[in-house]
Short mmCIF file of C-alpha atoms and ligand atoms in Angstrom, two decimals:
data_model
loop_
_atom_site.label_atom_id
_atom_site.label_comp_id
_atom_site.label_asym_id
_atom_site.label_seq_id
_atom_site.Cartn_x
_atom_site.Cartn_y
_atom_site.Cartn_z
CA MET A 165 25.96 -13.77 7.55
CA GLU A 166 24.87 -17.20 6.34
CA ASN A 167 21.24 -17.23 5.37
CA ILE A 168 19.75 -20.50 6.60
CA HIS A 169 16.75 -19.96 4.33
CA MET A 170 18.85 -20.52 1.25
CA HIS A 171 18.42 -23.82 -0.55
CA ALA A 172 21.29 -25.79 -2.01
CA VAL A 173 19.15 -26.79 -5.00
CA ASP A 174 18.61 -23.14 -5.98
CA ILE A 175 22.34 -22.44 -5.83
CA ILE A 176 23.03 -25.50 -8.00
CA ALA A 177 20.38 -24.41 -10.52
CA LYS A 178 21.74 -20.86 -10.68
CA LYS A 179 25.22 -22.10 -11.53
CA ARG A 180 23.85 -24.77 -13.91
CA ASP A 181 22.15 -21.97 -15.86
CA GLY A 182 25.34 -19.92 -16.04
CA GLY A 183 24.56 -17.42 -13.31
CA SER A 184 27.10 -15.73 -11.05
CA LEU A 185 26.82 -16.72 -7.40
CA THR A 186 26.97 -14.24 -4.53
CA ALA A 187 29.44 -14.41 -1.65
CA GLU A 188 26.57 -15.41 0.61
CA GLU A 189 25.50 -18.27 -1.63
CA ILE A 190 29.03 -19.65 -2.01
CA THR A 191 29.78 -19.38 1.72
CA PHE A 192 26.46 -21.00 2.59
CA PHE A 193 27.09 -23.90 0.24
CA VAL A 194 30.69 -24.54 1.32
CA HIS A 195 30.07 -24.25 5.06
CA GLN A 196 26.83 -26.23 5.08
CA PHE A 197 28.49 -28.98 3.02
CA THR A 198 31.48 -29.10 5.38
CA GLN A 199 29.16 -29.35 8.37
CA GLY A 200 27.36 -32.28 6.77
CA ASN A 201 24.12 -30.39 6.09
CA ILE A 202 24.39 -30.62 2.31
CA PRO A 203 24.73 -34.19 1.00
CA ASP A 204 27.46 -35.36 -1.37
CA TYR A 205 25.05 -35.69 -4.33
CA GLN A 206 24.17 -32.01 -4.19
CA ALA A 207 27.78 -30.96 -3.75
CA ALA A 208 28.74 -33.21 -6.69
CA ALA A 209 26.09 -31.56 -8.88
CA TRP A 210 27.31 -28.12 -7.81
CA LEU A 211 30.94 -29.01 -8.61
CA MET A 212 29.93 -30.27 -12.05
CA ALA A 213 27.96 -27.07 -12.69
CA ILE A 214 31.09 -25.06 -11.76
CA TYR A 215 33.21 -27.35 -13.91
CA ILE A 216 31.02 -26.70 -16.95
CA ARG A 217 30.02 -23.06 -16.37
CA GLY A 218 33.19 -21.75 -14.69
CA MET A 219 33.41 -18.95 -12.16
CA ASN A 220 34.30 -15.28 -12.42
CA ARG A 221 37.20 -13.70 -10.51
CA GLN A 222 35.04 -12.65 -7.56
CA GLU A 223 33.31 -15.99 -7.24
CA ILE A 224 36.70 -17.73 -7.19
CA VAL A 225 37.91 -15.45 -4.36
CA TRP A 226 34.71 -16.05 -2.39
CA LEU A 227 35.04 -19.81 -2.88
CA THR A 228 38.65 -19.64 -1.65
CA GLN A 229 37.70 -17.56 1.37
CA ALA A 230 34.82 -19.87 2.24
CA MET A 231 37.22 -22.82 2.22
CA VAL A 232 39.76 -20.89 4.32
CA SER A 233 37.13 -20.00 6.93
CA SER A 234 35.82 -23.58 7.06
CA GLY A 235 38.68 -24.44 9.45
CA GLU A 236 41.67 -23.24 11.39
CA ILE A 237 43.56 -20.18 10.13
CA ILE A 238 47.16 -20.17 11.27
CA ASP A 239 48.44 -16.85 12.53
CA LEU A 240 52.21 -16.79 12.25
CA SER A 241 52.53 -13.11 13.19
CA ASP A 242 53.77 -13.90 16.70
CA ALA A 243 56.38 -16.30 15.31
CA VAL A 244 57.79 -14.57 12.21
CA GLU A 245 57.78 -10.98 11.03
CA PHE A 246 56.79 -11.82 7.46
CA ALA A 247 55.65 -15.26 6.34
CA VAL A 248 56.79 -16.29 2.89
CA ASP A 249 55.63 -19.60 1.48
CA LYS A 250 56.01 -21.62 -1.68
CA HIS A 251 53.84 -24.15 -3.40
CA SER A 252 54.55 -26.48 -6.26
CA SER A 253 51.74 -28.03 -8.24
CA GLY A 254 53.73 -31.25 -8.09
CA GLY A 255 55.75 -33.34 -10.43
CA VAL A 256 58.34 -36.06 -10.82
CA GLY A 257 61.63 -35.46 -9.02
CA ASP A 258 60.33 -32.21 -7.53
CA LYS A 259 62.28 -32.11 -4.29
CA THR A 260 62.64 -28.31 -4.38
CA SER A 261 61.19 -27.66 -0.89
CA LEU A 262 64.00 -29.69 0.67
CA VAL A 263 66.51 -27.18 -0.70
CA ILE A 264 64.53 -23.94 -0.96
CA VAL A 265 63.14 -23.95 2.61
CA PRO A 266 66.54 -24.15 4.36
CA LEU A 267 68.16 -21.93 1.70
CA VAL A 268 65.70 -19.06 2.18
CA ALA A 269 65.80 -19.51 5.96
CA ALA A 270 69.60 -19.38 5.92
CA CYS A 271 69.35 -16.05 4.08
CA GLY A 272 67.57 -14.64 7.14
CA VAL A 273 63.95 -15.04 6.03
CA PRO A 274 62.13 -17.48 8.32
CA VAL A 275 60.17 -20.23 6.56
CA ALA A 276 57.42 -22.15 8.39
CA LYS A 277 56.07 -24.50 5.77
CA MET A 278 53.35 -27.12 5.78
CA SER A 279 53.69 -29.78 3.11
CA GLY A 280 51.73 -32.77 1.92
CA ARG A 281 52.11 -36.44 1.14
CA GLY A 282 52.42 -37.91 -2.32
CA LEU A 283 49.60 -39.48 -4.25
CA GLY A 284 49.90 -41.16 -7.62
CA HIS A 285 53.02 -40.45 -9.64
CA THR A 286 54.11 -37.33 -7.70
CA GLY A 287 56.07 -37.68 -4.48
CA GLY A 288 55.22 -35.72 -1.35
CA THR A 289 57.70 -33.73 0.72
CA LEU A 290 56.58 -35.38 3.98
CA ASP A 291 57.21 -38.87 2.65
CA LYS A 292 60.65 -37.77 1.46
CA LEU A 293 61.54 -36.28 4.86
CA GLU A 294 60.47 -39.48 6.58
CA SER A 295 63.31 -41.25 4.75
CA ILE A 296 65.44 -39.66 7.48
CA SER A 297 65.16 -41.85 10.61
CA GLY A 298 63.17 -40.17 13.36
CA TYR A 299 62.15 -37.06 11.37
CA CYS A 300 58.82 -35.97 12.84
CA VAL A 301 56.33 -34.32 10.48
CA GLU A 302 53.50 -34.13 13.00
CA LEU A 303 54.04 -31.13 15.22
CA SER A 304 51.61 -29.38 17.54
CA ARG A 305 50.70 -25.83 16.60
CA GLU A 306 52.83 -24.55 19.51
CA GLU A 307 55.84 -26.64 18.49
CA PHE A 308 55.52 -25.54 14.85
CA LYS A 309 55.53 -21.89 15.86
CA ARG A 310 58.30 -22.33 18.42
CA LEU A 311 60.62 -23.81 15.76
CA ALA A 312 59.72 -21.00 13.36
CA ARG A 313 60.50 -18.41 16.03
CA GLU A 314 63.66 -20.00 17.43
CA ASN A 315 65.26 -21.58 14.36
CA GLY A 316 63.60 -19.66 11.53
CA VAL A 317 62.85 -22.95 9.80
CA VAL A 318 60.24 -25.69 10.14
CA LEU A 319 58.91 -28.15 7.57
CA ALA A 320 56.03 -30.30 8.76
CA GLY A 321 52.62 -31.72 7.88
CA GLN A 322 49.45 -29.79 7.36
CA SER A 323 47.14 -29.34 10.35
CA ALA A 324 44.15 -31.68 10.04
CA ASN A 325 41.76 -28.78 10.39
CA LEU A 326 43.31 -26.61 7.65
CA ALA A 327 40.68 -25.86 4.99
CA PRO A 328 38.54 -28.95 5.77
CA ALA A 329 36.06 -27.85 3.09
CA ASP A 330 38.79 -28.32 0.49
CA LYS A 331 39.56 -31.79 1.80
CA ALA A 332 35.90 -32.83 1.52
CA LEU A 333 35.34 -31.17 -1.86
CA TYR A 334 38.58 -32.57 -3.27
CA ALA A 335 37.56 -36.10 -2.29
CA LEU A 336 34.29 -35.62 -4.21
CA ARG A 337 36.02 -34.05 -7.20
CA ASP A 338 38.35 -37.01 -7.40
CA VAL A 339 35.43 -39.40 -8.01
CA THR A 340 33.17 -37.12 -10.06
CA ALA A 341 35.58 -36.09 -12.86
CA THR A 342 35.72 -32.50 -11.64
CA VAL A 343 39.39 -32.19 -10.69
CA ALA A 344 40.67 -30.60 -13.92
CA CYS A 345 38.91 -27.26 -13.52
CA ILE A 346 40.93 -24.06 -13.09
CA PRO A 347 38.59 -22.27 -10.62
CA LEU A 348 38.44 -25.42 -8.46
CA ILE A 349 42.18 -26.18 -8.61
CA ALA A 350 43.17 -22.55 -7.99
CA SER A 351 40.82 -22.09 -5.02
CA SER A 352 41.84 -25.47 -3.58
CA ILE A 353 45.57 -24.70 -3.64
CA MET A 354 45.21 -21.09 -2.52
CA SER A 355 42.82 -21.88 0.35
CA LYS A 356 45.50 -24.05 1.97
CA LYS A 357 48.27 -21.47 1.46
CA ILE A 358 46.14 -18.65 2.84
CA ALA A 359 44.93 -20.71 5.82
CA ALA A 360 48.58 -21.59 6.55
CA GLY A 361 49.29 -17.92 7.22
CA ALA A 362 51.40 -16.81 4.25
CA ASP A 363 51.94 -13.09 3.56
CA ALA A 364 53.67 -13.77 0.25
CA ILE A 365 53.57 -16.87 -1.93
CA VAL A 366 55.77 -18.16 -4.75
CA LEU A 367 53.86 -20.67 -6.85
CA ASP A 368 55.56 -23.14 -9.11
CA VAL A 369 53.05 -24.24 -11.71
CA LYS A 370 54.31 -27.24 -13.62
CA VAL A 371 53.49 -27.90 -17.22
CA GLY A 372 53.98 -31.03 -19.29
CA LYS A 373 53.48 -34.75 -19.30
CA GLY A 374 54.21 -35.23 -15.60
CA ALA A 375 51.96 -32.34 -14.46
CA PHE A 376 48.31 -31.36 -14.01
CA MET A 377 48.51 -28.83 -16.84
CA ALA A 378 49.47 -30.17 -20.25
CA THR A 379 50.08 -26.88 -22.10
CA VAL A 380 51.83 -23.62 -21.23
CA GLU A 381 48.60 -21.78 -22.03
CA ASP A 382 46.62 -23.80 -19.46
CA ALA A 383 49.38 -23.47 -16.88
CA ARG A 384 49.46 -19.70 -17.43
CA ALA A 385 45.69 -19.49 -16.99
CA LEU A 386 45.88 -21.48 -13.72
CA ALA A 387 48.82 -19.38 -12.51
CA GLN A 388 47.05 -16.12 -13.32
CA THR A 389 43.93 -17.29 -11.51
CA MET A 390 45.96 -18.09 -8.39
CA VAL A 391 47.88 -14.79 -8.58
CA ASN A 392 44.55 -12.95 -8.81
CA ILE A 393 43.16 -14.76 -5.75
CA GLY A 394 46.29 -13.89 -3.76
CA VAL A 395 46.26 -10.25 -4.80
CA ASP A 396 42.55 -9.93 -4.04
CA VAL A 397 43.08 -11.16 -0.48
CA GLY A 398 46.14 -8.96 0.08
CA LYS A 399 49.06 -11.29 -0.63
CA GLN A 400 52.17 -10.64 -2.71
CA MET A 401 52.36 -13.24 -5.45
CA VAL A 402 54.83 -14.69 -7.94
CA ALA A 403 53.94 -17.64 -10.16
CA LEU A 404 56.58 -19.50 -12.13
CA ILE A 405 55.55 -21.69 -15.03
CA SER A 406 58.09 -24.49 -15.10
CA ASP A 407 58.73 -27.55 -17.21
CA MET A 408 57.56 -31.02 -16.18
CA ASN A 409 57.95 -32.81 -19.50
CA GLN A 410 61.07 -34.43 -18.10
CA PRO A 411 61.90 -35.10 -14.43
CA LEU A 412 63.49 -32.26 -12.44
CA GLY A 413 67.03 -33.21 -11.47
CA ASN A 414 68.10 -36.84 -11.66
CA ALA A 415 66.45 -38.53 -8.69
CA ALA A 416 62.84 -39.71 -8.39
CA GLY A 417 62.08 -41.75 -5.29
CA LEU A 418 61.96 -40.74 -1.64
CA ALA A 419 65.41 -41.32 -0.10
CA LEU A 420 67.09 -40.82 -3.48
CA GLU A 421 65.52 -37.35 -3.65
CA VAL A 422 66.63 -36.51 -0.11
CA LYS A 423 70.15 -37.54 -1.09
CA GLU A 424 70.02 -35.36 -4.21
CA ALA A 425 68.73 -32.42 -2.13
CA ILE A 426 71.63 -32.88 0.33
CA ASP A 427 74.08 -33.11 -2.60
CA THR A 428 72.64 -29.84 -3.92
CA LEU A 429 72.97 -28.18 -0.50
CA ARG A 430 76.62 -29.36 -0.66
CA ASN A 431 76.99 -27.73 -4.09
CA ASP A 432 77.20 -31.08 -5.78
CA GLY A 433 73.72 -31.56 -7.26
CA PRO A 434 72.42 -31.55 -10.85
CA ALA A 435 72.70 -28.13 -12.53
CA ASP A 436 69.04 -27.89 -13.61
CA PHE A 437 67.72 -28.67 -10.15
CA ARG A 438 70.14 -26.23 -8.50
CA GLU A 439 69.14 -23.49 -10.93
CA HIS A 440 65.43 -24.12 -10.34
CA CYS A 441 65.94 -23.83 -6.56
CA LEU A 442 67.99 -20.63 -6.90
CA VAL A 443 65.33 -18.98 -9.07
CA ALA A 444 62.44 -19.83 -6.73
CA ALA A 445 64.43 -18.92 -3.60
CA SER A 446 65.46 -15.55 -5.10
CA HIS A 447 61.80 -14.68 -5.71
CA MET A 448 60.90 -15.60 -2.12
CA LEU A 449 63.74 -13.43 -0.81
CA ARG A 450 62.67 -10.53 -3.00
CA LEU A 451 59.07 -10.73 -1.79
CA ALA A 452 60.43 -10.73 1.77
CA GLY A 453 62.24 -7.45 1.07
CA LYS A 454 65.78 -8.78 0.78
CA GLY A 455 66.62 -6.70 -2.30
CA SER A 456 66.41 -6.52 -6.07
CA PRO A 457 66.32 -9.64 -8.26
CA SER A 458 70.09 -9.50 -8.80
CA GLU A 459 70.77 -8.90 -5.09
CA THR A 460 68.57 -11.76 -3.93
CA ARG A 461 70.02 -14.09 -6.56
CA ALA A 462 73.55 -13.25 -5.35
CA LEU A 463 72.47 -13.74 -1.72
CA ALA A 464 70.94 -17.15 -2.51
CA GLU A 465 74.05 -18.26 -4.44
CA ARG A 466 76.37 -17.16 -1.63
CA THR A 467 74.27 -18.88 1.02
CA LEU A 468 74.26 -22.12 -0.94
CA ALA A 469 77.97 -21.92 -1.76
CA ASP A 470 79.18 -21.19 1.80
CA GLY A 471 77.36 -24.13 3.38
CA SER A 472 74.89 -22.07 5.44
CA ALA A 473 71.89 -23.59 3.65
CA LEU A 474 73.18 -27.10 4.42
CA ALA A 475 73.73 -26.10 8.06
CA LYS A 476 70.13 -24.83 8.19
CA PHE A 477 68.84 -28.12 6.76
CA ARG A 478 70.86 -29.99 9.40
CA GLN A 479 69.44 -27.78 12.14
CA MET A 480 65.89 -28.39 10.87
CA VAL A 481 66.41 -32.17 10.80
CA ALA A 482 67.86 -32.15 14.33
CA ALA A 483 65.04 -29.97 15.69
CA GLN A 484 62.43 -32.31 14.25
CA GLY A 485 64.04 -35.43 15.72
CA GLY A 486 65.80 -36.66 12.58
CA ASP A 487 69.12 -38.52 12.50
CA VAL A 488 71.68 -35.89 11.41
CA SER A 489 74.31 -38.57 10.78
CA GLN A 490 72.27 -39.37 7.64
CA VAL A 491 72.60 -35.74 6.56
CA ASP A 492 76.34 -35.86 7.18
CA ASP A 493 76.63 -39.19 5.39
CA PRO A 494 73.70 -39.75 3.00
CA THR A 495 74.87 -43.31 2.26
CA LYS A 496 73.22 -44.06 5.65
CA LEU A 497 69.79 -43.21 4.16
CA PRO A 498 67.60 -46.20 3.19
CA THR A 499 69.24 -48.02 0.27
CA ALA A 500 67.65 -50.53 -2.10
CA ALA A 501 69.01 -54.08 -2.35
CA PHE A 502 69.36 -54.04 -6.15
CA GLN A 503 70.51 -51.52 -8.72
CA GLU A 504 70.04 -52.05 -12.45
CA ALA A 505 71.20 -49.93 -15.34
CA VAL A 506 68.97 -49.31 -18.37
CA HIS A 507 71.03 -48.56 -21.50
CA ALA A 508 69.95 -46.59 -24.55
CA PRO A 509 68.64 -49.01 -27.20
CA ARG A 510 70.27 -47.01 -30.01
CA ARG A 511 72.45 -44.07 -30.98
CA GLY A 512 70.78 -40.68 -31.42
CA TYR A 513 69.55 -37.63 -29.59
CA VAL A 514 67.04 -37.77 -26.74
CA ALA A 515 63.89 -36.22 -28.23
CA GLY A 516 61.48 -36.93 -25.38
CA LEU A 517 61.81 -38.14 -21.80
CA ASP A 518 58.43 -38.95 -20.31
CA ALA A 519 58.31 -37.66 -16.72
CA LEU A 520 55.01 -39.44 -16.11
CA ALA A 521 56.53 -42.80 -17.10
CA VAL A 522 59.44 -42.18 -14.70
CA GLY A 523 56.96 -41.32 -11.92
CA ASN A 524 54.97 -44.46 -12.67
CA ALA A 525 58.16 -46.55 -12.68
CA VAL A 526 58.80 -45.30 -9.12
CA LEU A 527 55.28 -46.47 -8.26
CA ASP A 528 55.99 -49.85 -9.91
CA LEU A 529 59.01 -50.16 -7.61
CA GLY A 530 56.86 -49.46 -4.53
CA GLY A 531 58.04 -45.90 -3.92
CA GLY A 532 54.63 -44.20 -3.97
CA ARG A 533 51.01 -44.78 -3.20
CA LEU A 534 47.95 -45.48 -5.30
CA LYS A 535 45.68 -45.09 -2.27
CA LYS A 536 46.18 -42.88 0.76
CA SER A 537 46.58 -45.91 3.05
CA ASP A 538 49.38 -47.56 1.00
CA ALA A 539 52.78 -48.03 2.64
CA VAL A 540 55.78 -46.62 0.76
CA ASP A 541 59.27 -48.02 0.29
CA HIS A 542 61.64 -45.13 0.96
CA ALA A 543 64.68 -46.77 -0.62
CA VAL A 544 63.43 -47.38 -4.16
CA GLY A 545 63.35 -45.11 -7.20
CA VAL A 546 64.80 -44.15 -10.54
CA ILE A 547 67.87 -42.07 -11.33
CA THR A 548 67.59 -40.48 -14.78
CA HIS A 549 70.99 -39.80 -16.29
CA CYS A 550 69.94 -37.99 -19.45
CA ARG A 551 67.98 -34.91 -20.54
CA VAL A 552 66.12 -33.98 -23.70
CA GLY A 553 68.75 -32.93 -26.27
CA ASP A 554 71.54 -35.22 -25.03
CA ALA A 555 73.44 -37.28 -27.59
CA VAL A 556 73.46 -40.96 -26.60
CA SER A 557 74.80 -44.30 -27.83
CA GLU A 558 74.23 -47.94 -26.86
CA GLU A 559 76.88 -47.42 -24.15
CA THR A 560 74.87 -44.67 -22.45
CA VAL A 561 73.04 -45.51 -19.22
CA LEU A 562 69.68 -43.73 -19.41
CA PHE A 563 68.34 -44.83 -16.02
CA THR A 564 69.43 -46.65 -12.90
CA LEU A 565 66.63 -48.53 -11.16
CA HIS A 566 66.88 -48.90 -7.37
CA GLY A 567 64.60 -51.70 -6.19
CA ASN A 568 64.04 -54.26 -3.46
CA ASP A 569 62.02 -56.75 -5.46
CA PRO A 570 63.20 -58.30 -8.78
CA GLY A 571 59.61 -58.59 -10.07
CA LYS A 572 58.95 -54.92 -9.46
CA ILE A 573 62.26 -53.98 -11.06
CA ALA A 574 61.23 -55.91 -14.17
CA ALA A 575 57.92 -54.00 -14.29
CA ALA A 576 59.72 -50.66 -13.94
CA ARG A 577 62.24 -51.64 -16.62
CA GLN A 578 59.38 -52.53 -18.96
CA ARG A 579 57.65 -49.22 -18.22
CA LEU A 580 60.82 -47.24 -18.95
CA SER A 581 61.53 -49.07 -22.21
CA SER A 582 59.22 -46.66 -24.01
CA ALA A 583 59.82 -43.58 -21.84
CA VAL A 584 62.57 -42.16 -24.06
CA THR A 585 62.17 -41.26 -27.71
CA PHE A 586 65.09 -40.62 -30.03
CA SER A 587 65.88 -38.46 -33.03
CA GLU A 588 68.51 -38.79 -35.74
CA THR A 589 69.10 -35.06 -35.70
CA SER A 590 69.96 -32.74 -32.83
CA VAL A 591 67.16 -31.65 -30.50
CA PRO A 592 67.15 -28.40 -28.46
CA PRO A 593 67.11 -28.80 -24.68
CA LEU A 594 63.88 -28.03 -22.82
CA PRO A 595 63.70 -24.75 -20.88
CA LEU A 596 63.44 -24.86 -17.08
CA PHE A 597 60.88 -22.03 -17.04
CA TYR A 598 58.38 -20.75 -19.58
CA ASP A 599 57.07 -17.64 -17.87
CA THR A 600 56.86 -15.67 -14.61
CA LEU A 601 53.71 -13.85 -13.45
CA GLU A 602 53.56 -11.35 -10.61
CA GLY A 603 50.91 -9.56 -8.63
CA LYS A 604 50.83 -7.15 -5.71
CA PRO A 605 47.81 -6.01 -3.74
CA VAL A 606 46.85 -2.45 -4.71
N1 LIG B 253 46.31 -29.67 -5.77
C1 LIG B 253 45.39 -29.23 -4.88
O1 LIG B 253 45.71 -28.97 -3.73
N2 LIG B 253 44.13 -29.08 -5.30
C2 LIG B 253 43.71 -29.33 -6.55
O2 LIG B 253 42.59 -29.14 -6.85
C3 LIG B 253 44.68 -29.79 -7.47
C4 LIG B 253 45.97 -29.94 -7.04
#
C-alpha cells in the first residue's frame, strides 16, 4: 500500500500549504522515516508544518495508525477476555497506577499494563516500582502474558518495539519545539495505548502548572482528540480532566510515593488521592462491563476497604520478583538520611501551591532525571502537608524534605520558598476533576 514513488518533500510542502494529507502519504512518511529512509531534517520540517497547520480528525487517526503499525502490536486476547488500560498525561505525585492497577484487578477485571519512566519533573511508574528491592519491570512478552492470564495483574515496562515511530518522532519533537501540539501529543499517546492491546482506555488528562496543558480548555481539546482517535479505531474511551495545579496526594518522590500508594491500599492514604483512584478505577470497571457508575464505585470502594486490592498489589510484587516484606512493612523501603521541615512563613490561607516547583524540588534532591541516562535516588522527595484553601500559621509545616545530601536539601528548600502563595482571606479548595468526556465506537 505504500507508494515508493512518493516524495517526502511533496508531503512536507502539502502540509506547509495547509493541505490535508491522505492515509497513504502519512503512512509512507512515518514508515519511511522509521526505517531510516527519510532524514531527520525532512521529518523535522514535516513536524513543524503539522505544528503550524494542524491536522483534521482523519489525518490524526491515520498518523496514530501509522505509528502503531511501525512496530509490534500486542495481542492480549489469549491472555485476558477484555483489556482495559489507563493512561495519565503525567504530573507531580501521580502514583495512581500503583493503586488503580491492583484495585481494578482485584475487582475481577485483569489489568496488563505497560508503563514508562520519568523524565523532568514528572515521576515514572517504573522508577517508583523499582524502589521495591528486586521488582522486575523488564518481562518477556510470554512472561507478561502469563502473569496477566494467571494472576490477572501485571505492571511492567514498555516493549522496545512498541510504536518505534513515536519514539523517533518524539525525540525529534523534543529538540525542534514541536512537542506542544495537540495532534502530535494525542497520536503519540494513543499509538502506544493501541499498540499495547487495549480494548478500552481511561485517560487522565492533567491540567495546571505541573502538567502539559495549562488551561482546562486546552486539556479538553487534547482529551477530545484522544477520545476521537480511540472511537475511530474501535475502542471504548473515557477521558478525565483532572487538576495538576497542586500535587496529587502528599508524596512526591519514588519510594515515598510507593509508601503512600501502600498506605492508600491499606485505607490510610490522603483523601484526595484515594478519591482520584476510586473515580478512575470505577470508570475502568464500567467500561469492562462490571455495572453502572454507582455499582462500580461501590465495588471499587468495597475492594479497597476489605484489603483485596492490597493483596493483589502484594501478589503482583511477588510475581515480579519484588520483596514483599517491604509491602508488609513500608519502613523497609529506601529511606533518606535527612528529613527537614519547611514551615509557613506567615499566617493566612494557602492561595497557590505550585506543583511544578514541588516536582523540581524532587529533581533538586536527586529523585528524578534530567536526561534519560541519569541515575535516580529512590529515597528522596517532598511530602506536601497542605492544600490550596488550607488555613496556616507560622507553626504549620508545609513540606517535609527527604534528602541524602545537605547541599541538595538546601537547593530544594530554596526552590520551595516561593512555591506557596498566601491570601488574607479564605480561598476555595481546588477541584480534583474539571470534566469527563466519553466516547463509544458506533
Ligand atoms: N506523552 C507522550 O507520550 N507523547 C507526547 O507527545 C506527550 C506526552
